[in-house]
XYZ file of C-alpha atoms in Angstrom:
451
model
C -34.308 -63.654 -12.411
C -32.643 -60.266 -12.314
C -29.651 -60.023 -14.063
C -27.383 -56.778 -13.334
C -24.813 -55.622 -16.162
C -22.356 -52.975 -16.113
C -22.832 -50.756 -19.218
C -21.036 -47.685 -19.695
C -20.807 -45.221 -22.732
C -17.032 -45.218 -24.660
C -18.010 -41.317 -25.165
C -17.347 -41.136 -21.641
C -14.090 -41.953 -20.778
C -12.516 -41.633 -24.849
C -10.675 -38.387 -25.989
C -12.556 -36.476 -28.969
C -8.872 -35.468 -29.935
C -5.613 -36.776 -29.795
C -4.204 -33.708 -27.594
C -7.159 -33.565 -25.323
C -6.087 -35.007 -21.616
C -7.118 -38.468 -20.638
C -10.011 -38.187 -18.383
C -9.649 -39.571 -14.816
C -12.763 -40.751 -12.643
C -12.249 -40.129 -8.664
C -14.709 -41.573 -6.227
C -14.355 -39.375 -3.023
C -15.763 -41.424 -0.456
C -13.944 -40.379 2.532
C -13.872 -44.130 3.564
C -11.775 -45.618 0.461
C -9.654 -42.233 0.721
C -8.053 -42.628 4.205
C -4.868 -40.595 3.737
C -6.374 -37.756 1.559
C -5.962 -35.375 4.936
C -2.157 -36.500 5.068
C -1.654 -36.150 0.715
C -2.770 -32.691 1.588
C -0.810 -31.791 4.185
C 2.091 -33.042 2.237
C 1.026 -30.442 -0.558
C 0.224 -27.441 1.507
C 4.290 -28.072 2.674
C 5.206 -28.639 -0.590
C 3.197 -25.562 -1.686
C 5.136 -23.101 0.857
C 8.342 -24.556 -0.090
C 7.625 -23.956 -3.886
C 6.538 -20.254 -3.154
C 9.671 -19.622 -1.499
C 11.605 -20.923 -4.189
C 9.818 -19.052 -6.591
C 9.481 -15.461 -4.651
C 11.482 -13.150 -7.319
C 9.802 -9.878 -6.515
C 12.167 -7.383 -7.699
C 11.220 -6.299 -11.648
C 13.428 -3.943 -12.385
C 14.606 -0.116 -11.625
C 13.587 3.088 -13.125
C 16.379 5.382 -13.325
C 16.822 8.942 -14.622
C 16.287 11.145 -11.491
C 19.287 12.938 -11.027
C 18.093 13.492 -6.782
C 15.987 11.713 -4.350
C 12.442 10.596 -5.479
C 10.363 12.828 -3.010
C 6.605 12.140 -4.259
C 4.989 9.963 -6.890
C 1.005 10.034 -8.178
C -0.550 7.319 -10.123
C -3.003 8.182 -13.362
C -6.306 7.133 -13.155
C -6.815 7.320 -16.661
C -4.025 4.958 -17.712
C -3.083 1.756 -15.808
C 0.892 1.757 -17.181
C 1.262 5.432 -16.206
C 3.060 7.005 -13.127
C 4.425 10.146 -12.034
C 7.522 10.525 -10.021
C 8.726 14.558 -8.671
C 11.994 14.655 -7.124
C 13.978 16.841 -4.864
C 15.604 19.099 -7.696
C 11.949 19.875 -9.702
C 12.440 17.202 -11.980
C 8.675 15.555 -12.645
C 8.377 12.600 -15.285
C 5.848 10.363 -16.461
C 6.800 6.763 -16.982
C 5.777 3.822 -18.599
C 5.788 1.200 -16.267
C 5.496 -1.762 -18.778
C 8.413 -0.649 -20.723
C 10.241 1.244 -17.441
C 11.343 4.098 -19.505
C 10.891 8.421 -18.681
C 8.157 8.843 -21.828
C 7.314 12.191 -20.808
C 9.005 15.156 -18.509
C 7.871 18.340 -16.981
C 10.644 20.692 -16.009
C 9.270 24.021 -14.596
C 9.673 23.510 -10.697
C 12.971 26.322 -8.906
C 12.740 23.642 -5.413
C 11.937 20.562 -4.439
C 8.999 18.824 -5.443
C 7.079 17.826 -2.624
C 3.550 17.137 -3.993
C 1.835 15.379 -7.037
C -1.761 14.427 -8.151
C -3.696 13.838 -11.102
C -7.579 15.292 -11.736
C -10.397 12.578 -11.749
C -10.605 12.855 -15.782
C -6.428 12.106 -15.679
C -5.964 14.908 -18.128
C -4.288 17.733 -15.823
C -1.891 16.941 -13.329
C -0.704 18.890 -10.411
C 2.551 19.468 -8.469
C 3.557 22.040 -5.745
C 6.967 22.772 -4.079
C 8.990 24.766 -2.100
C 9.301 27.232 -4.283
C 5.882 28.524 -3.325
C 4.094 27.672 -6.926
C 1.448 25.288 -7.768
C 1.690 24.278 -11.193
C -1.189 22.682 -13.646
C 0.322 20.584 -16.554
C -1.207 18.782 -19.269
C -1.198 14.884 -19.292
C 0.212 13.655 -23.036
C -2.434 11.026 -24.329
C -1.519 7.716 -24.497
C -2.291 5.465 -27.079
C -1.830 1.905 -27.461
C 2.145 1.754 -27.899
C 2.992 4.976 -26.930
C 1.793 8.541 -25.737
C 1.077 11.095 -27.804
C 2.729 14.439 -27.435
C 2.177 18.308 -28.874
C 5.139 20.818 -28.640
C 3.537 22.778 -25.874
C 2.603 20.875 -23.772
C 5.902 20.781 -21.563
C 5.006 24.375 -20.737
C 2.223 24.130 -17.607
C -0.965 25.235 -18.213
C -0.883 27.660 -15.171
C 1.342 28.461 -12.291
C -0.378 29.591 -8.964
C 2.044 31.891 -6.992
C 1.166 31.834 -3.260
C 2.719 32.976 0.258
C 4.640 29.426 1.878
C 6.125 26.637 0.699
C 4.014 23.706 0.301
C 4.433 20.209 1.541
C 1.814 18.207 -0.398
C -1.557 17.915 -2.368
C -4.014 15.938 -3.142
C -7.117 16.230 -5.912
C -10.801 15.173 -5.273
C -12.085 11.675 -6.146
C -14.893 13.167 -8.032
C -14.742 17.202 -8.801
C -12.556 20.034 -9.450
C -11.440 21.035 -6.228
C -7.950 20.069 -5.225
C -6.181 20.717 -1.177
C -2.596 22.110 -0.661
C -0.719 21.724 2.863
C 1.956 23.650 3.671
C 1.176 26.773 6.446
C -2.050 25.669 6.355
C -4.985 23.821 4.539
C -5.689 25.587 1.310
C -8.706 24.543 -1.041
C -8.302 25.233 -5.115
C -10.049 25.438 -7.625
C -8.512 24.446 -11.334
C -9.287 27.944 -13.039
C -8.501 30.680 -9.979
C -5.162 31.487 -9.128
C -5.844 32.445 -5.404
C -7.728 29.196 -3.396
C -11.174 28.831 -2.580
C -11.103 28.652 1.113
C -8.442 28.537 3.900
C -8.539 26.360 7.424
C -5.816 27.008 9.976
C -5.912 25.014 13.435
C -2.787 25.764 15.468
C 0.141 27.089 14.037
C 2.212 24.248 13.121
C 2.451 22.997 9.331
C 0.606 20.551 7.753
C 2.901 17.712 6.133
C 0.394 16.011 4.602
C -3.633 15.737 3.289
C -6.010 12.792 1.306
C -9.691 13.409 0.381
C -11.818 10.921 1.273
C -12.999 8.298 -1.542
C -16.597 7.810 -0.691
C -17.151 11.603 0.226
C -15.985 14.239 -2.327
C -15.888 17.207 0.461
C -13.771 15.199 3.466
C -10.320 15.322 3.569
C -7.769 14.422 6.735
C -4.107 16.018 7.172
C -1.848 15.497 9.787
C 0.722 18.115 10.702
C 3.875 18.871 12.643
C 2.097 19.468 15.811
C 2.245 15.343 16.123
C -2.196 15.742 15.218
C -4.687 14.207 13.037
C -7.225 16.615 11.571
C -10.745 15.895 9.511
C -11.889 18.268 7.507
C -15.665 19.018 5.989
C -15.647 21.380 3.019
C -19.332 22.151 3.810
C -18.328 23.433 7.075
C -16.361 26.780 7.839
C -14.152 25.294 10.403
C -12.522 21.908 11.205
C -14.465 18.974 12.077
C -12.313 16.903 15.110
C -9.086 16.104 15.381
C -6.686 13.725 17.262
C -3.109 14.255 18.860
C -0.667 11.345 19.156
C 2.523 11.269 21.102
C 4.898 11.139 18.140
C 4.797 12.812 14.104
C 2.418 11.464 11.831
C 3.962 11.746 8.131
C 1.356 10.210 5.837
C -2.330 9.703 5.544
C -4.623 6.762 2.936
C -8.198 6.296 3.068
C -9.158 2.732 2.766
C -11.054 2.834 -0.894
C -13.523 -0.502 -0.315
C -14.581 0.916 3.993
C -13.797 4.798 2.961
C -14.979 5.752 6.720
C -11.653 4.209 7.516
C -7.909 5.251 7.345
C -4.634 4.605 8.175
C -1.566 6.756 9.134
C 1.887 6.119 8.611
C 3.542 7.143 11.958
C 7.078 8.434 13.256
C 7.371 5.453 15.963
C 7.776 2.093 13.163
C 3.975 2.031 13.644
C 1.110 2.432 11.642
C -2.664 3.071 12.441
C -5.749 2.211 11.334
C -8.280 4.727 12.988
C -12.451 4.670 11.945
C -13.048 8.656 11.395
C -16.063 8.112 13.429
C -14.070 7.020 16.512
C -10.727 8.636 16.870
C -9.825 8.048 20.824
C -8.849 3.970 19.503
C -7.287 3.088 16.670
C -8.184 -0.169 15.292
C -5.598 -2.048 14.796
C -1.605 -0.872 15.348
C 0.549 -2.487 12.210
C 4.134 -3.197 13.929
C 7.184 -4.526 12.101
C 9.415 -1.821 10.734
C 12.215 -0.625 12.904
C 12.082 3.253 11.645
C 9.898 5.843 10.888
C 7.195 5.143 8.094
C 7.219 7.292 5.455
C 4.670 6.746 3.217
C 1.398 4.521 2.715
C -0.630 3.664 0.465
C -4.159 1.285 0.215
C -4.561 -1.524 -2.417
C -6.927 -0.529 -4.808
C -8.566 -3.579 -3.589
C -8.697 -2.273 -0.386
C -7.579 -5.641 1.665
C -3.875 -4.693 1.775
C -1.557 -1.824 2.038
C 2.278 -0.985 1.135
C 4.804 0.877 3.597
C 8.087 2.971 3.150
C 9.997 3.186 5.962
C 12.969 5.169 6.704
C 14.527 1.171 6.835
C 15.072 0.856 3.837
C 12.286 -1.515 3.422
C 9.005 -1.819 1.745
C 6.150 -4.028 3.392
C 2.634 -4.978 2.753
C 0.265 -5.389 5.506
C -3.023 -6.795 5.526
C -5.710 -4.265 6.425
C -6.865 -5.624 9.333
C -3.412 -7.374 10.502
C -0.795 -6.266 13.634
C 2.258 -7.664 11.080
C 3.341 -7.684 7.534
C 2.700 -10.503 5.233
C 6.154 -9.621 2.963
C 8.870 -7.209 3.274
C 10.820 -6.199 0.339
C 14.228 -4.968 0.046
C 17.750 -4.671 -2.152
C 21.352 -3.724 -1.290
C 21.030 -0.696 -3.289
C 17.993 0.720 -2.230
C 18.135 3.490 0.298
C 15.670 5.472 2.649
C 12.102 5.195 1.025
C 10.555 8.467 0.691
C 6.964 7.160 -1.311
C 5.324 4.160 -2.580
C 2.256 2.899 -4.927
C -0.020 0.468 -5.427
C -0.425 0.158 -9.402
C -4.144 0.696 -9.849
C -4.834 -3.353 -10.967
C -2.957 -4.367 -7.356
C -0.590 -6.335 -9.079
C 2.624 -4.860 -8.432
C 4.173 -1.821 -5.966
C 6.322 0.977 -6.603
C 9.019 2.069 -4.638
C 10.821 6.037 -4.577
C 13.846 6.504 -2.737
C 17.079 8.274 -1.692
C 19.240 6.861 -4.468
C 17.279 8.551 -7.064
C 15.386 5.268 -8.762
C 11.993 4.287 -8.744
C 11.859 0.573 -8.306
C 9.256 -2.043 -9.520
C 7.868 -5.110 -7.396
C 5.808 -7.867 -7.694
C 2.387 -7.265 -5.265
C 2.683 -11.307 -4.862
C 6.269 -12.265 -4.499
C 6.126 -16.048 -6.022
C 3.439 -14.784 -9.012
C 4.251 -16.151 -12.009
C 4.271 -13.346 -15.176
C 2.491 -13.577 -18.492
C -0.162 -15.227 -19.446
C -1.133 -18.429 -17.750
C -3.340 -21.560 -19.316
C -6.644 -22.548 -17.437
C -4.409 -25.774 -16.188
C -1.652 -23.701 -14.462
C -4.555 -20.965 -12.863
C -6.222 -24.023 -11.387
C -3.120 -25.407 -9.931
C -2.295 -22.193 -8.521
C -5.541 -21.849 -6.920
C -5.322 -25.381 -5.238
C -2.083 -24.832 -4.319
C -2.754 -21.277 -2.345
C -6.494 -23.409 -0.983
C -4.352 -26.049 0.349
C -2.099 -23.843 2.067
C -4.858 -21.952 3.323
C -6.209 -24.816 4.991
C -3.038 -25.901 6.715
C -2.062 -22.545 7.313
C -1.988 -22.679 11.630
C 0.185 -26.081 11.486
C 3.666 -25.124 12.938
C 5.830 -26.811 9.663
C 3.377 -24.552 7.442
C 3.275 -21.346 9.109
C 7.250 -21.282 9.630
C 7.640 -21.529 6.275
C 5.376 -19.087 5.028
C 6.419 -16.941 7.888
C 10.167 -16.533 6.966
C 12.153 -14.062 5.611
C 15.243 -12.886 5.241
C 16.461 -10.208 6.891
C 19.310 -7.266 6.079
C 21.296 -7.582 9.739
C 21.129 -4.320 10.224
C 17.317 -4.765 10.206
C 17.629 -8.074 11.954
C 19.836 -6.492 15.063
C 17.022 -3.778 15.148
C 13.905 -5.789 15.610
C 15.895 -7.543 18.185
C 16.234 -4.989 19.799
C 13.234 -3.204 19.625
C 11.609 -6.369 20.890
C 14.005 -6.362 23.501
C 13.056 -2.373 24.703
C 9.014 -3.529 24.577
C 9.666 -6.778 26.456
C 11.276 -5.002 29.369
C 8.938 -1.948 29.471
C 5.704 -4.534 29.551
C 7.920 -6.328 32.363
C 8.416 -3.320 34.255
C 4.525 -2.589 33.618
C 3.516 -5.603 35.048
C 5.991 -5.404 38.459
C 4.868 -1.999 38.778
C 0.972 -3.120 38.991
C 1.855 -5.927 41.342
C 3.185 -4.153 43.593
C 0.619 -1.398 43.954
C -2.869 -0.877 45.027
C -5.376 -3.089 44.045
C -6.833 -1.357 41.224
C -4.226 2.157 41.073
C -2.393 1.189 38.048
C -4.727 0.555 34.871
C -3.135 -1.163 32.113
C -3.565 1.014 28.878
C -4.467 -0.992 25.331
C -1.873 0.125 22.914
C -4.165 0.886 20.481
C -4.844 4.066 22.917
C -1.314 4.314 24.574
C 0.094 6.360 21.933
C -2.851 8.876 21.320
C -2.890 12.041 24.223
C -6.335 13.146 23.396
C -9.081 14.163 20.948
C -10.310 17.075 20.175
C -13.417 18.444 18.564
């Protein structure tokens, strides 16, 4: 006779200390769990809700500009450090865990309208439109503070040249650094005159970014509403692309670098591949005025928006609409914005003379968090993921609120597109089979390419 007997080791389900949490044995046989698809469904809506409740992106301002912010750089060398330039010379390096001015470089006559750092983070570099390109040196920092020398508010070297200059931008990895202004100038950190000029048309260039994943590339755009790509190994311009309306900023997409994206005067942005410019690849629609500024997530999945608004947003790389817009009563016309270089938070210059701080992830919780509270965020955000098409879910993940002016705008604007595809469609009915070709509007704003 076979006798069966349930034996089971008291190391097993007993605590080895007092504090330790009682352990909890879950059989997960869908058959004896019959409303585990409904318990879920429950917590993805409770999930949303809680996010919302939570969402507290604003940190805090930066004041101490006495003008509008015009241009900011990050240093790659230090994760808490940023620079801001303004419109009356002022440039400042702040800390962005204390949000204090630690540092300040007064030299500039104009406007500052450009600011980057070298690859090392040790020499940093504005330009104006007072004609001067200026080399400073970067103040250490250390672990509470930065370290300082007497001299070192004095720039290492000023560049005199012929034009005003309208931005800048220094090479992922070298010693080369491009000005735009005129035209497209290349320099090098120890000669006062630049290395090599391009010129294609006559209109300015407003703006330039060197590719991340090749040293020598670089794309502007310019006042003559085009695109340009540049090769430093070549003696003339590569190809270039003209769109209907202004371009006013460029990023490069760090993790796909053959990519980019460019902040446009129409509310739009545009992702192109350099390889293929007569499409863009996806058209990123939500603000209601021009974009003025962009910038890529370090992680290369999302990227932040200033629009002449008053808003910030963050769009998914490969999305037609932002996943969270960002704004405050105070905050005027953005002029620039960052990514910090971990992608945890954003920063904001505008018109009203303050940098602002933001939270990346609206609802993320500060500090330091225990293994317990990680995991329970991670479910949480899984669950919601998973229920993330059902209508109760995705309305409230989808809202926002709205400034009216803002509101009244995007009601409008989808009013204006709604009657213009209308009219599009009437006009094709009525005409010739086959006369009227319906144009993708990831082409209907370029004119043509050029190369």
């Amino acid at each position: 006779m076979k006798v069966k007997v349930i034996s089971r080791s008291t190391d097993e389900f007993t605590r080895e200390r007092s504090h330790d949490l009682q352990r909890v044995f879950r059989n997960f046989d869908p058959s004896l769990r019959t409303q585990e698809k409904a318990v879920e469904y429950v917590r993805a809506v409770n999930a949303a809700k809680l996010d919302k409740m939570f969402a507290k992106p604003f940190i805090g301002a930066m004041d101490g500009h006495m003008d509008s912010v015009s241009c900011m750089a990050k240093n790659p060398n230090h994760l808490k450090g940023i620079f801001s330039g303004s419109m009356d010379g002022d440039i400042r390096l702040w800390d962005i865990a204390n949000r204090r001015t630690v540092y300040q470089f007064p030299g500039h006559q104009g406007a500052v309208r450009g600011l980057t750092a070298s690859t090392d983070g040790r020499i940093l570099i504005s330009c104006g439109t007072d004609c001067t390109v200026r080399l400073w040196n970067v103040p250490v920092p250390t672990l509470n503070s930065y370290e300082t020398s007497n001299n070192s508010s004095e720039p290492l070297a000023v560049y005199v040249w012929k034009n005003a200059f309208w931005a800048i931008d220094h090479q992922w990895d070298g010693n080369l650094f491009a000005t735009a202004g005129a035209q497209l100038d290349i320099w090098d950190h120890n000669r006062s005159q630049p290395v090599s000029s391009y010129e294609w048309g006559t209109d300015s260039v407003i703006s330039v970014r060197f590719n991340p994943g090749e040293p020598n590339v670089l794309a502007t755009s310019a006042s003559d509403r085009s695109i340009a790509l540049y090769d430093l190994r070549m003696s003339s311009p590569a190809r270039k692309v003209i769109m209907r309306t202004k371009t006013n900023s460029i990023c490069w997409n760090p993790r796909e670098p053959m990519n980019f994206t460019a902040a446009n005067e129409d509310c739009n942005c545009y992702s192109y591949d350099s390889r293929k410019l007569d499409e863009a690849k996806c058209v990123h629609r939500d603000h209601v005025s021009a974009v003025m500024d962009i910038d890529f997530s370090p992680s290369g999945r999302e990227f932040v928006t200033g629009s002449y608004d008053r808003t910030i947003r963050i769009f998914p790389y490969n999305g037609g609409h932002s996943r969270e817009i960002y704004h405050t009563k105070r905050m005027q016309r953005v002029f620039c914005v960052r990514f910090s270089c971990d992608a945890s938070y954003v920063i904001s210059g505008s018109d009203d003379t303050n940098l602002r701080l933001w939270k990346a992830k609206a609802s993320e919780q500060l500090g330091v968090l225990l293994p317990r509270e990680k995991r329970k965020h991670e479910y949480q955000e899984a669950v919601k993921n998973r229920y993330k098409h059902l209508p109760e879910v995705k309305r409230i993940v989808r809202h926002r609120h709205l400034p009216k002016p803002i509101f009244k705008a995007a009601a409008l604007r989808r009013t204006i597109i709604d009657a213009e595809r209308r009219k599009e469609e009437r006009r094709k009915a009525h005409s010739a089979p086959g006369s009227i070709s319906t144009v993708p509007l990831r082409r209907r704003r370029i004119i043509k390419e050029v190369e």
